PDB file of C-alpha atoms and ligand atoms in Angstrom:
ATOM      1  CA  MET A   1       0.000   0.000   0.000  1.00  0.00           C
ATOM      2  CA  LYS A   2       1.241   3.501  -0.854  1.00  0.00           C
ATOM      3  CA  VAL A   3       1.904   6.115   1.824  1.00  0.00           C
ATOM      4  CA  GLN A   4       1.755   9.868   1.410  1.00  0.00           C
ATOM      5  CA  ILE A   5       4.286  11.986   3.346  1.00  0.00           C
ATOM      6  CA  LEU A   6       3.918  15.723   2.813  1.00  0.00           C
ATOM      7  CA  ASP A   7       4.140  16.222  -0.954  1.00  0.00           C
ATOM      8  CA  LYS A   8       5.606  12.784  -1.793  1.00  0.00           C
ATOM      9  CA  THR A   9       4.233   9.309  -2.424  1.00  0.00           C
ATOM     10  CA  PHE A  10       6.169   6.250  -1.263  1.00  0.00           C
ATOM     11  CA  VAL A  11       5.688   2.586  -2.171  1.00  0.00           C
ATOM     12  CA  PRO A  12       6.610  -0.571  -0.186  1.00  0.00           C
ATOM     13  CA  TYR A  13      10.209  -1.681  -0.771  1.00  0.00           C
ATOM     14  CA  ILE A  14      11.710  -3.835   2.031  1.00  0.00           C
ATOM     15  CA  SER A  15       9.574  -5.773   4.534  1.00  0.00           C
ATOM     16  CA  GLN A  16       9.881  -6.092   8.308  1.00  0.00           C
ATOM     17  CA  ASP A  17      10.805  -9.771   7.905  1.00  0.00           C
ATOM     18  CA  GLU A  18      13.645  -8.939   5.526  1.00  0.00           C
ATOM     19  CA  ILE A  19      14.975  -6.291   7.936  1.00  0.00           C
ATOM     20  CA  GLU A  20      14.783  -8.729  10.845  1.00  0.00           C
ATOM     21  CA  ALA A  21      16.692 -11.372   8.882  1.00  0.00           C
ATOM     22  CA  ALA A  22      19.397  -8.846   7.930  1.00  0.00           C
ATOM     23  CA  VAL A  23      19.771  -7.695  11.556  1.00  0.00           C
ATOM     24  CA  LYS A  24      20.155 -11.310  12.715  1.00  0.00           C
ATOM     25  CA  ARG A  25      22.752 -12.026  10.030  1.00  0.00           C
ATOM     26  CA  LEU A  26      24.789  -8.923  10.961  1.00  0.00           C
ATOM     27  CA  THR A  27      24.689  -9.548  14.707  1.00  0.00           C
ATOM     28  CA  HIS A  28      25.740 -13.145  14.168  1.00  0.00           C
ATOM     29  CA  GLN A  29      28.726 -11.897  12.163  1.00  0.00           C
ATOM     30  CA  MET A  30      29.583  -9.268  14.824  1.00  0.00           C
ATOM     31  CA  ASN A  31      29.268 -11.730  17.720  1.00  0.00           C
ATOM     32  CA  GLU A  32      31.773 -13.957  15.920  1.00  0.00           C
ATOM     33  CA  GLU A  33      34.251 -11.389  14.618  1.00  0.00           C
ATOM     34  CA  LEU A  34      34.305  -9.003  17.590  1.00  0.00           C
ATOM     35  CA  LYS A  35      34.116 -11.391  20.533  1.00  0.00           C
ATOM     36  CA  ASP A  36      37.648 -10.673  21.745  1.00  0.00           C
ATOM     37  CA  SER A  37      37.753  -6.910  21.159  1.00  0.00           C
ATOM     38  CA  CYS A  38      35.114  -5.376  23.481  1.00  0.00           C
ATOM     39  CA  PRO A  39      33.961  -3.022  20.719  1.00  0.00           C
ATOM     40  CA  LEU A  40      32.533   0.444  21.225  1.00  0.00           C
ATOM     41  CA  PHE A  41      29.284   0.680  19.238  1.00  0.00           C
ATOM     42  CA  VAL A  42      28.374   4.201  18.126  1.00  0.00           C
ATOM     43  CA  CYS A  43      24.757   4.880  17.198  1.00  0.00           C
ATOM     44  CA  ILE A  44      24.471   7.705  14.673  1.00  0.00           C
ATOM     45  CA  LEU A  45      21.466   9.846  15.585  1.00  0.00           C
ATOM     46  CA  LYS A  46      18.754  10.004  14.703  1.00  0.00           C
ATOM     47  CA  GLY A  47      18.140   7.678  11.779  1.00  0.00           C
ATOM     48  CA  ALA A  48      19.969   4.636  13.147  1.00  0.00           C
ATOM     49  CA  VAL A  49      18.117   4.324  16.477  1.00  0.00           C
ATOM     50  CA  PHE A  50      15.746   1.526  15.467  1.00  0.00           C
ATOM     51  CA  PHE A  51      18.499  -0.436  13.731  1.00  0.00           C
ATOM     52  CA  PHE A  52      20.816   0.119  16.696  1.00  0.00           C
ATOM     53  CA  ALA A  53      18.251  -1.059  19.273  1.00  0.00           C
ATOM     54  CA  ASP A  54      17.494  -4.212  17.276  1.00  0.00           C
ATOM     55  CA  LEU A  55      21.190  -4.949  16.792  1.00  0.00           C
ATOM     56  CA  MET A  56      21.992  -4.479  20.472  1.00  0.00           C
ATOM     57  CA  GLU A  57      19.201  -6.826  21.477  1.00  0.00           C
ATOM     58  CA  ASN A  58      21.060  -9.601  19.661  1.00  0.00           C
ATOM     59  CA  ILE A  59      24.652  -8.713  20.602  1.00  0.00           C
ATOM     60  CA  ASP A  60      25.888 -11.155  23.254  1.00  0.00           C
ATOM     61  CA  ILE A  61      29.555 -10.169  23.580  1.00  0.00           C
ATOM     62  CA  PRO A  62      31.091  -7.636  26.010  1.00  0.00           C
ATOM     63  CA  HIS A  63      30.841  -4.132  24.554  1.00  0.00           C
ATOM     64  CA  ASN A  64      30.233  -0.458  25.268  1.00  0.00           C
ATOM     65  CA  MET A  65      27.897   1.896  23.468  1.00  0.00           C
ATOM     66  CA  THR A  66      27.554   5.589  22.802  1.00  0.00           C
ATOM     67  CA  PHE A  67      25.502   7.981  20.695  1.00  0.00           C
ATOM     68  CA  PHE A  68      26.643  10.675  18.295  1.00  0.00           C
ATOM     69  CA  ARG A  69      24.986  13.211  16.018  1.00  0.00           C
ATOM     70  CA  ILE A  70      26.429  14.282  12.705  1.00  0.00           C
ATOM     71  CA  SER A  71      24.644  16.113   9.941  1.00  0.00           C
ATOM     72  CA  SER A  72      25.252  16.437   6.255  1.00  0.00           C
ATOM     73  CA  TYR A  73      21.806  17.301   4.969  1.00  0.00           C
ATOM     74  CA  THR A  74      20.988  20.988   4.692  1.00  0.00           C
ATOM     75  CA  GLY A  75      17.336  21.325   3.713  1.00  0.00           C
ATOM     76  CA  THR A  76      16.661  18.923   0.914  1.00  0.00           C
ATOM     77  CA  GLN A  77      20.043  17.658  -0.267  1.00  0.00           C
ATOM     78  CA  SER A  78      23.148  16.003   1.095  1.00  0.00           C
ATOM     79  CA  SER A  79      25.439  19.025   1.269  1.00  0.00           C
ATOM     80  CA  GLY A  80      28.723  17.148   1.315  1.00  0.00           C
ATOM     81  CA  ASN A  81      29.643  19.415   4.206  1.00  0.00           C
ATOM     82  CA  VAL A  82      29.604  17.118   7.232  1.00  0.00           C
ATOM     83  CA  ARG A  83      29.491  18.550  10.738  1.00  0.00           C
ATOM     84  CA  ALA A  84      29.524  17.298  14.312  1.00  0.00           C
ATOM     85  CA  ALA A  85      27.935  19.662  16.822  1.00  0.00           C
ATOM     86  CA  LYS A  86      29.835  18.207  19.795  1.00  0.00           C
ATOM     87  CA  PRO A  87      33.173  16.525  20.517  1.00  0.00           C
ATOM     88  CA  PHE A  88      33.121  12.723  20.434  1.00  0.00           C
ATOM     89  CA  PRO A  89      31.738  11.656  23.852  1.00  0.00           C
ATOM     90  CA  ARG A  90      34.041   8.731  24.774  1.00  0.00           C
ATOM     91  CA  PRO A  91      37.786   8.001  24.698  1.00  0.00           C
ATOM     92  CA  VAL A  92      38.543   5.701  21.768  1.00  0.00           C
ATOM     93  CA  GLU A  93      42.301   5.272  22.034  1.00  0.00           C
ATOM     94  CA  GLY A  94      43.325   1.712  21.231  1.00  0.00           C
ATOM     95  CA  ARG A  95      39.732   0.573  20.744  1.00  0.00           C
ATOM     96  CA  THR A  96      37.759  -1.202  18.070  1.00  0.00           C
ATOM     97  CA  VAL A  97      34.931   1.176  17.192  1.00  0.00           C
ATOM     98  CA  VAL A  98      31.873   0.088  15.222  1.00  0.00           C
ATOM     99  CA  ILE A  99      29.880   2.948  13.716  1.00  0.00           C
ATOM    100  CA  VAL A 100      26.205   2.018  13.362  1.00  0.00           C
ATOM    101  CA  GLU A 101      24.544   4.060  10.622  1.00  0.00           C
ATOM    102  CA  ASP A 102      21.126   3.812   8.970  1.00  0.00           C
ATOM    103  CA  ILE A 103      22.268   4.423   5.416  1.00  0.00           C
ATOM    104  CA  VAL A 104      25.452   5.305   3.568  1.00  0.00           C
ATOM    105  CA  GLU A 105      24.800   7.429   0.515  1.00  0.00           C
ATOM    106  CA  THR A 106      27.649   9.708  -0.651  1.00  0.00           C
ATOM    107  CA  GLY A 107      29.865   8.235   2.070  1.00  0.00           C
ATOM    108  CA  ASN A 108      30.843  11.728   3.265  1.00  0.00           C
ATOM    109  CA  SER A 109      29.480  11.235   6.801  1.00  0.00           C
ATOM    110  CA  MET A 110      31.210   7.894   7.346  1.00  0.00           C
ATOM    111  CA  HIS A 111      34.454   9.135   5.805  1.00  0.00           C
ATOM    112  CA  PHE A 112      34.366  12.172   8.116  1.00  0.00           C
ATOM    113  CA  LEU A 113      33.693  10.190  11.302  1.00  0.00           C
ATOM    114  CA  ARG A 114      36.052   7.362  10.454  1.00  0.00           C
ATOM    115  CA  THR A 115      38.901   9.871   9.901  1.00  0.00           C
ATOM    116  CA  LYS A 116      38.056  11.652  13.156  1.00  0.00           C
ATOM    117  CA  LEU A 117      38.021   8.423  15.205  1.00  0.00           C
ATOM    118  CA  LEU A 118      41.348   7.284  13.755  1.00  0.00           C
ATOM    119  CA  GLU A 119      42.825  10.716  14.576  1.00  0.00           C
ATOM    120  CA  LEU A 120      41.567  10.245  18.152  1.00  0.00           C
ATOM    121  CA  GLY A 121      43.571   7.018  18.309  1.00  0.00           C
ATOM    122  CA  ALA A 122      41.028   4.282  17.589  1.00  0.00           C
ATOM    123  CA  LYS A 123      42.810   1.036  16.784  1.00  0.00           C
ATOM    124  CA  GLU A 124      40.251   0.076  14.183  1.00  0.00           C
ATOM    125  CA  VAL A 125      37.022   1.576  12.839  1.00  0.00           C
ATOM    126  CA  ARG A 126      34.351  -0.641  11.325  1.00  0.00           C
ATOM    127  CA  ILE A 127      31.131   0.462   9.684  1.00  0.00           C
ATOM    128  CA  ALA A 128      27.731  -1.183  10.070  1.00  0.00           C
ATOM    129  CA  ALA A 129      25.041   0.237   7.778  1.00  0.00           C
ATOM    130  CA  LEU A 130      21.594  -1.197   7.241  1.00  0.00           C
ATOM    131  CA  PHE A 131      21.474   0.312   3.749  1.00  0.00           C
ATOM    132  CA  PHE A 132      24.147   1.245   1.250  1.00  0.00           C
ATOM    133  CA  LYS A 133      23.670   3.051  -2.064  1.00  0.00           C
ATOM    134  CA  PRO A 134      26.817   2.052  -4.015  1.00  0.00           C
ATOM    135  CA  GLY A 135      25.603   4.058  -7.023  1.00  0.00           C
ATOM    136  CA  LYS A 136      25.858   7.304  -5.038  1.00  0.00           C
ATOM    137  CA  CYS A 137      28.958   6.660  -2.955  1.00  0.00           C
ATOM    138  CA  LYS A 138      31.896   8.983  -3.695  1.00  0.00           C
ATOM    139  CA  LYS A 139      34.346   7.731  -1.065  1.00  0.00           C
ATOM    140  CA  GLU A 140      36.527   4.655  -0.763  1.00  0.00           C
ATOM    141  CA  LEU A 141      34.655   2.951   2.076  1.00  0.00           C
ATOM    142  CA  THR A 142      34.337  -0.600   3.258  1.00  0.00           C
ATOM    143  CA  ILE A 143      30.952  -1.365   4.791  1.00  0.00           C
ATOM    144  CA  ASP A 144      32.000  -4.183   7.104  1.00  0.00           C
ATOM    145  CA  TYR A 145      28.432  -5.034   8.094  1.00  0.00           C
ATOM    146  CA  CYS A 146      25.966  -4.174   5.318  1.00  0.00           C
ATOM    147  CA  GLY A 147      22.265  -5.034   5.509  1.00  0.00           C
ATOM    148  CA  PHE A 148      21.180  -4.217   1.956  1.00  0.00           C
ATOM    149  CA  GLU A 149      22.783  -2.727  -1.119  1.00  0.00           C
ATOM    150  CA  ILE A 150      20.015  -0.673  -2.704  1.00  0.00           C
ATOM    151  CA  THR A 151      19.364   1.483  -5.770  1.00  0.00           C
ATOM    152  CA  ASP A 152      19.671   5.285  -5.677  1.00  0.00           C
ATOM    153  CA  GLU A 153      16.037   6.044  -4.793  1.00  0.00           C
ATOM    154  CA  PHE A 154      15.214   7.892  -1.580  1.00  0.00           C
ATOM    155  CA  ILE A 155      13.785   5.653   1.189  1.00  0.00           C
ATOM    156  CA  VAL A 156      11.911   6.149   4.483  1.00  0.00           C
ATOM    157  CA  GLY A 157      10.801   4.035   7.439  1.00  0.00           C
ATOM    158  CA  TYR A 158      12.378   2.109  10.321  1.00  0.00           C
ATOM    159  CA  GLY A 159      13.975   5.337  11.591  1.00  0.00           C
ATOM    160  CA  LEU A 160      14.740   6.958   8.242  1.00  0.00           C
ATOM    161  CA  ASP A 161      12.901  10.189   7.568  1.00  0.00           C
ATOM    162  CA  TYR A 162      11.670  12.461   4.844  1.00  0.00           C
ATOM    163  CA  CYS A 163      11.755  15.986   6.363  1.00  0.00           C
ATOM    164  CA  GLU A 164      11.502  14.462   9.886  1.00  0.00           C
ATOM    165  CA  GLN A 165       8.513  12.324   8.950  1.00  0.00           C
ATOM    166  CA  GLY A 166       8.027   8.640   8.221  1.00  0.00           C
ATOM    167  CA  ARG A 167      10.432   7.310  10.870  1.00  0.00           C
ATOM    168  CA  GLU A 168       7.583   5.353  12.503  1.00  0.00           C
ATOM    169  CA  LEU A 169       6.898   3.141   9.479  1.00  0.00           C
ATOM    170  CA  PRO A 170       7.863  -0.424  10.515  1.00  0.00           C
ATOM    171  CA  SER A 171       9.157  -1.349   7.052  1.00  0.00           C
ATOM    172  CA  ILE A 172      10.968   0.488   4.253  1.00  0.00           C
ATOM    173  CA  TYR A 173       9.221   2.569   1.580  1.00  0.00           C
ATOM    174  CA  GLN A 174      10.759   3.979  -1.557  1.00  0.00           C
ATOM    175  CA  LEU A 175       9.936   7.224  -3.322  1.00  0.00           C
ATOM    176  CA  ALA A 176       7.400   6.390  -6.040  1.00  0.00           C
ATOM    177  CA  PRO A 177       9.048   6.587  -9.489  1.00  0.00           C
ATOM    178  CA  GLU A 178       6.627   9.256 -10.723  1.00  0.00           C
ATOM    179  CA  ASP A 179       7.470  11.414  -7.693  1.00  0.00           C
ATOM    180  CA  GLY A 180      10.947  12.412  -8.848  1.00  0.00           C
ATOM    181  CA  ALA A 181      14.169  13.016  -6.983  1.00  0.00           C
ATOM    182  CA  ASP A 182      13.677  16.109  -4.817  1.00  0.00           C
ATOM    183  CA  GLU A 183      14.565  14.508  -1.517  1.00  0.00           C
ATOM    184  CA  GLY A 184      15.045  15.606   2.075  1.00  0.00           C
ATOM    185  CA  SER A 185      16.244  14.045   5.294  1.00  0.00           C
ATOM    186  CA  ASN A 186      17.305  15.248   8.693  1.00  0.00           C
ATOM    187  CA  GLY A 187      19.484  12.318   9.673  1.00  0.00           C
TER     188      GLY A 187
HETATM  189  P1  IMP B   1      26.055  10.477   3.319  1.00  0.00           P
HETATM  190  O1  IMP B   1      27.014  11.329   4.099  1.00  0.00           O
HETATM  191  O2  IMP B   1      25.716  11.092   1.989  1.00  0.00           O
HETATM  192  O3  IMP B   1      26.480   9.051   3.182  1.00  0.00           O
HETATM  193  O4  IMP B   1      24.706  10.600   4.076  1.00  0.00           O
HETATM  194  C1  IMP B   1      24.216   9.708   4.932  1.00  0.00           C
HETATM  195  C2  IMP B   1      23.029  10.318   5.670  1.00  0.00           C
HETATM  196  O5  IMP B   1      22.086  10.922   4.777  1.00  0.00           O
HETATM  197  C3  IMP B   1      22.290   9.210   6.348  1.00  0.00           C
HETATM  198  O6  IMP B   1      22.741   9.046   7.668  1.00  0.00           O
HETATM  199  C4  IMP B   1      20.860   9.676   6.310  1.00  0.00           C
HETATM  200  O7  IMP B   1      20.605  10.473   7.443  1.00  0.00           O
HETATM  201  C5  IMP B   1      20.760  10.552   5.081  1.00  0.00           C
HETATM  202  N1  IMP B   1      20.197   9.786   3.938  1.00  0.00           N
HETATM  203  C6  IMP B   1      20.845   9.371   2.826  1.00  0.00           C
HETATM  204  N2  IMP B   1      20.039   8.705   1.985  1.00  0.00           N
HETATM  205  C7  IMP B   1      18.822   8.693   2.576  1.00  0.00           C
HETATM  206  C8  IMP B   1      17.542   8.119   2.198  1.00  0.00           C
HETATM  207  O8  IMP B   1      17.345   7.489   1.140  1.00  0.00           O
HETATM  208  N3  IMP B   1      16.544   8.302   3.103  1.00  0.00           N
HETATM  209  C9  IMP B   1      16.687   8.971   4.275  1.00  0.00           C
HETATM  210  N4  IMP B   1      17.854   9.504   4.664  1.00  0.00           N
HETATM  211  C10 IMP B   1      18.913   9.380   3.821  1.00  0.00           C
HETATM  212 MG1   MG B   2      21.851   9.666   9.295  1.00  0.00          MG
END
Protein backbone atom coordinates (compact mmCIF):
# COMPACT_ATOMS: atom_id res chain seq x y z
CA MET A 1 0.00 0.00 0.00
CA LYS A 2 1.24 3.50 -0.85
CA VAL A 3 1.90 6.11 1.82
CA GLN A 4 1.75 9.87 1.41
CA ILE A 5 4.29 11.99 3.35
CA LEU A 6 3.92 15.72 2.81
CA ASP A 7 4.14 16.22 -0.95
CA LYS A 8 5.61 12.78 -1.79
CA THR A 9 4.23 9.31 -2.42
CA PHE A 10 6.17 6.25 -1.26
CA VAL A 11 5.69 2.59 -2.17
CA PRO A 12 6.61 -0.57 -0.19
CA TYR A 13 10.21 -1.68 -0.77
CA ILE A 14 11.71 -3.84 2.03
CA SER A 15 9.57 -5.77 4.53
CA GLN A 16 9.88 -6.09 8.31
CA ASP A 17 10.80 -9.77 7.91
CA GLU A 18 13.64 -8.94 5.53
CA ILE A 19 14.97 -6.29 7.94
CA GLU A 20 14.78 -8.73 10.84
CA ALA A 21 16.69 -11.37 8.88
CA ALA A 22 19.40 -8.85 7.93
CA VAL A 23 19.77 -7.70 11.56
CA LYS A 24 20.16 -11.31 12.72
CA ARG A 25 22.75 -12.03 10.03
CA LEU A 26 24.79 -8.92 10.96
CA THR A 27 24.69 -9.55 14.71
CA HIS A 28 25.74 -13.15 14.17
CA GLN A 29 28.73 -11.90 12.16
CA MET A 30 29.58 -9.27 14.82
CA ASN A 31 29.27 -11.73 17.72
CA GLU A 32 31.77 -13.96 15.92
CA GLU A 33 34.25 -11.39 14.62
CA LEU A 34 34.31 -9.00 17.59
CA LYS A 35 34.12 -11.39 20.53
CA ASP A 36 37.65 -10.67 21.75
CA SER A 37 37.75 -6.91 21.16
CA CYS A 38 35.11 -5.38 23.48
CA PRO A 39 33.96 -3.02 20.72
CA LEU A 40 32.53 0.44 21.22
CA PHE A 41 29.28 0.68 19.24
CA VAL A 42 28.37 4.20 18.13
CA CYS A 43 24.76 4.88 17.20
CA ILE A 44 24.47 7.70 14.67
CA LEU A 45 21.47 9.85 15.58
CA LYS A 46 18.75 10.00 14.70
CA GLY A 47 18.14 7.68 11.78
CA ALA A 48 19.97 4.64 13.15
CA VAL A 49 18.12 4.32 16.48
CA PHE A 50 15.75 1.53 15.47
CA PHE A 51 18.50 -0.44 13.73
CA PHE A 52 20.82 0.12 16.70
CA ALA A 53 18.25 -1.06 19.27
CA ASP A 54 17.49 -4.21 17.28
CA LEU A 55 21.19 -4.95 16.79
CA MET A 56 21.99 -4.48 20.47
CA GLU A 57 19.20 -6.83 21.48
CA ASN A 58 21.06 -9.60 19.66
CA ILE A 59 24.65 -8.71 20.60
CA ASP A 60 25.89 -11.16 23.25
CA ILE A 61 29.56 -10.17 23.58
CA PRO A 62 31.09 -7.64 26.01
CA HIS A 63 30.84 -4.13 24.55
CA ASN A 64 30.23 -0.46 25.27
CA MET A 65 27.90 1.90 23.47
CA THR A 66 27.55 5.59 22.80
CA PHE A 67 25.50 7.98 20.70
CA PHE A 68 26.64 10.68 18.30
CA ARG A 69 24.99 13.21 16.02
CA ILE A 70 26.43 14.28 12.71
CA SER A 71 24.64 16.11 9.94
CA SER A 72 25.25 16.44 6.26
CA TYR A 73 21.81 17.30 4.97
CA THR A 74 20.99 20.99 4.69
CA GLY A 75 17.34 21.33 3.71
CA THR A 76 16.66 18.92 0.91
CA GLN A 77 20.04 17.66 -0.27
CA SER A 78 23.15 16.00 1.10
CA SER A 79 25.44 19.02 1.27
CA GLY A 80 28.72 17.15 1.31
CA ASN A 81 29.64 19.42 4.21
CA VAL A 82 29.60 17.12 7.23
CA ARG A 83 29.49 18.55 10.74
CA ALA A 84 29.52 17.30 14.31
CA ALA A 85 27.94 19.66 16.82
CA LYS A 86 29.84 18.21 19.79
CA PRO A 87 33.17 16.52 20.52
CA PHE A 88 33.12 12.72 20.43
CA PRO A 89 31.74 11.66 23.85
CA ARG A 90 34.04 8.73 24.77
CA PRO A 91 37.79 8.00 24.70
CA VAL A 92 38.54 5.70 21.77
CA GLU A 93 42.30 5.27 22.03
CA GLY A 94 43.32 1.71 21.23
CA ARG A 95 39.73 0.57 20.74
CA THR A 96 37.76 -1.20 18.07
CA VAL A 97 34.93 1.18 17.19
CA VAL A 98 31.87 0.09 15.22
CA ILE A 99 29.88 2.95 13.72
CA VAL A 100 26.20 2.02 13.36
CA GLU A 101 24.54 4.06 10.62
CA ASP A 102 21.13 3.81 8.97
CA ILE A 103 22.27 4.42 5.42
CA VAL A 104 25.45 5.31 3.57
CA GLU A 105 24.80 7.43 0.51
CA THR A 106 27.65 9.71 -0.65
CA GLY A 107 29.86 8.24 2.07
CA ASN A 108 30.84 11.73 3.26
CA SER A 109 29.48 11.23 6.80
CA MET A 110 31.21 7.89 7.35
CA HIS A 111 34.45 9.13 5.81
CA PHE A 112 34.37 12.17 8.12
CA LEU A 113 33.69 10.19 11.30
CA ARG A 114 36.05 7.36 10.45
CA THR A 115 38.90 9.87 9.90
CA LYS A 116 38.06 11.65 13.16
CA LEU A 117 38.02 8.42 15.20
CA LEU A 118 41.35 7.28 13.76
CA GLU A 119 42.83 10.72 14.58
CA LEU A 120 41.57 10.25 18.15
CA GLY A 121 43.57 7.02 18.31
CA ALA A 122 41.03 4.28 17.59
CA LYS A 123 42.81 1.04 16.78
CA GLU A 124 40.25 0.08 14.18
CA VAL A 125 37.02 1.58 12.84
CA ARG A 126 34.35 -0.64 11.33
CA ILE A 127 31.13 0.46 9.68
CA ALA A 128 27.73 -1.18 10.07
CA ALA A 129 25.04 0.24 7.78
CA LEU A 130 21.59 -1.20 7.24
CA PHE A 131 21.47 0.31 3.75
CA PHE A 132 24.15 1.25 1.25
CA LYS A 133 23.67 3.05 -2.06
CA PRO A 134 26.82 2.05 -4.02
CA GLY A 135 25.60 4.06 -7.02
CA LYS A 136 25.86 7.30 -5.04
CA CYS A 137 28.96 6.66 -2.95
CA LYS A 138 31.90 8.98 -3.70
CA LYS A 139 34.35 7.73 -1.06
CA GLU A 140 36.53 4.65 -0.76
CA LEU A 141 34.65 2.95 2.08
CA THR A 142 34.34 -0.60 3.26
CA ILE A 143 30.95 -1.37 4.79
CA ASP A 144 32.00 -4.18 7.10
CA TYR A 145 28.43 -5.03 8.09
CA CYS A 146 25.97 -4.17 5.32
CA GLY A 147 22.26 -5.03 5.51
CA PHE A 148 21.18 -4.22 1.96
CA GLU A 149 22.78 -2.73 -1.12
CA ILE A 150 20.01 -0.67 -2.70
CA THR A 151 19.36 1.48 -5.77
CA ASP A 152 19.67 5.28 -5.68
CA GLU A 153 16.04 6.04 -4.79
CA PHE A 154 15.21 7.89 -1.58
CA ILE A 155 13.78 5.65 1.19
CA VAL A 156 11.91 6.15 4.48
CA GLY A 157 10.80 4.04 7.44
CA TYR A 158 12.38 2.11 10.32
CA GLY A 159 13.98 5.34 11.59
CA LEU A 160 14.74 6.96 8.24
CA ASP A 161 12.90 10.19 7.57
CA TYR A 162 11.67 12.46 4.84
CA CYS A 163 11.75 15.99 6.36
CA GLU A 164 11.50 14.46 9.89
CA GLN A 165 8.51 12.32 8.95
CA GLY A 166 8.03 8.64 8.22
CA ARG A 167 10.43 7.31 10.87
CA GLU A 168 7.58 5.35 12.50
CA LEU A 169 6.90 3.14 9.48
CA PRO A 170 7.86 -0.42 10.51
CA SER A 171 9.16 -1.35 7.05
CA ILE A 172 10.97 0.49 4.25
CA TYR A 173 9.22 2.57 1.58
CA GLN A 174 10.76 3.98 -1.56
CA LEU A 175 9.94 7.22 -3.32
CA ALA A 176 7.40 6.39 -6.04
CA PRO A 177 9.05 6.59 -9.49
CA GLU A 178 6.63 9.26 -10.72
CA ASP A 179 7.47 11.41 -7.69
CA GLY A 180 10.95 12.41 -8.85
CA ALA A 181 14.17 13.02 -6.98
CA ASP A 182 13.68 16.11 -4.82
CA GLU A 183 14.56 14.51 -1.52
CA GLY A 184 15.04 15.61 2.08
CA SER A 185 16.24 14.05 5.29
CA ASN A 186 17.31 15.25 8.69
CA GLY A 187 19.48 12.32 9.67
P1 LIG B 1 26.06 10.48 3.32
O1 LIG B 1 27.01 11.33 4.10
O2 LIG B 1 25.72 11.09 1.99
O3 LIG B 1 26.48 9.05 3.18
O4 LIG B 1 24.71 10.60 4.08
C1 LIG B 1 24.22 9.71 4.93
C2 LIG B 1 23.03 10.32 5.67
O5 LIG B 1 22.09 10.92 4.78
C3 LIG B 1 22.29 9.21 6.35
O6 LIG B 1 22.74 9.05 7.67
C4 LIG B 1 20.86 9.68 6.31
O7 LIG B 1 20.60 10.47 7.44
C5 LIG B 1 20.76 10.55 5.08
N1 LIG B 1 20.20 9.79 3.94
C6 LIG B 1 20.85 9.37 2.83
N2 LIG B 1 20.04 8.71 1.98
C7 LIG B 1 18.82 8.69 2.58
C8 LIG B 1 17.54 8.12 2.20
O8 LIG B 1 17.34 7.49 1.14
N3 LIG B 1 16.54 8.30 3.10
C9 LIG B 1 16.69 8.97 4.28
N4 LIG B 1 17.85 9.50 4.66
C10 LIG B 1 18.91 9.38 3.82
MG1 LIG C 1 21.85 9.67 9.30
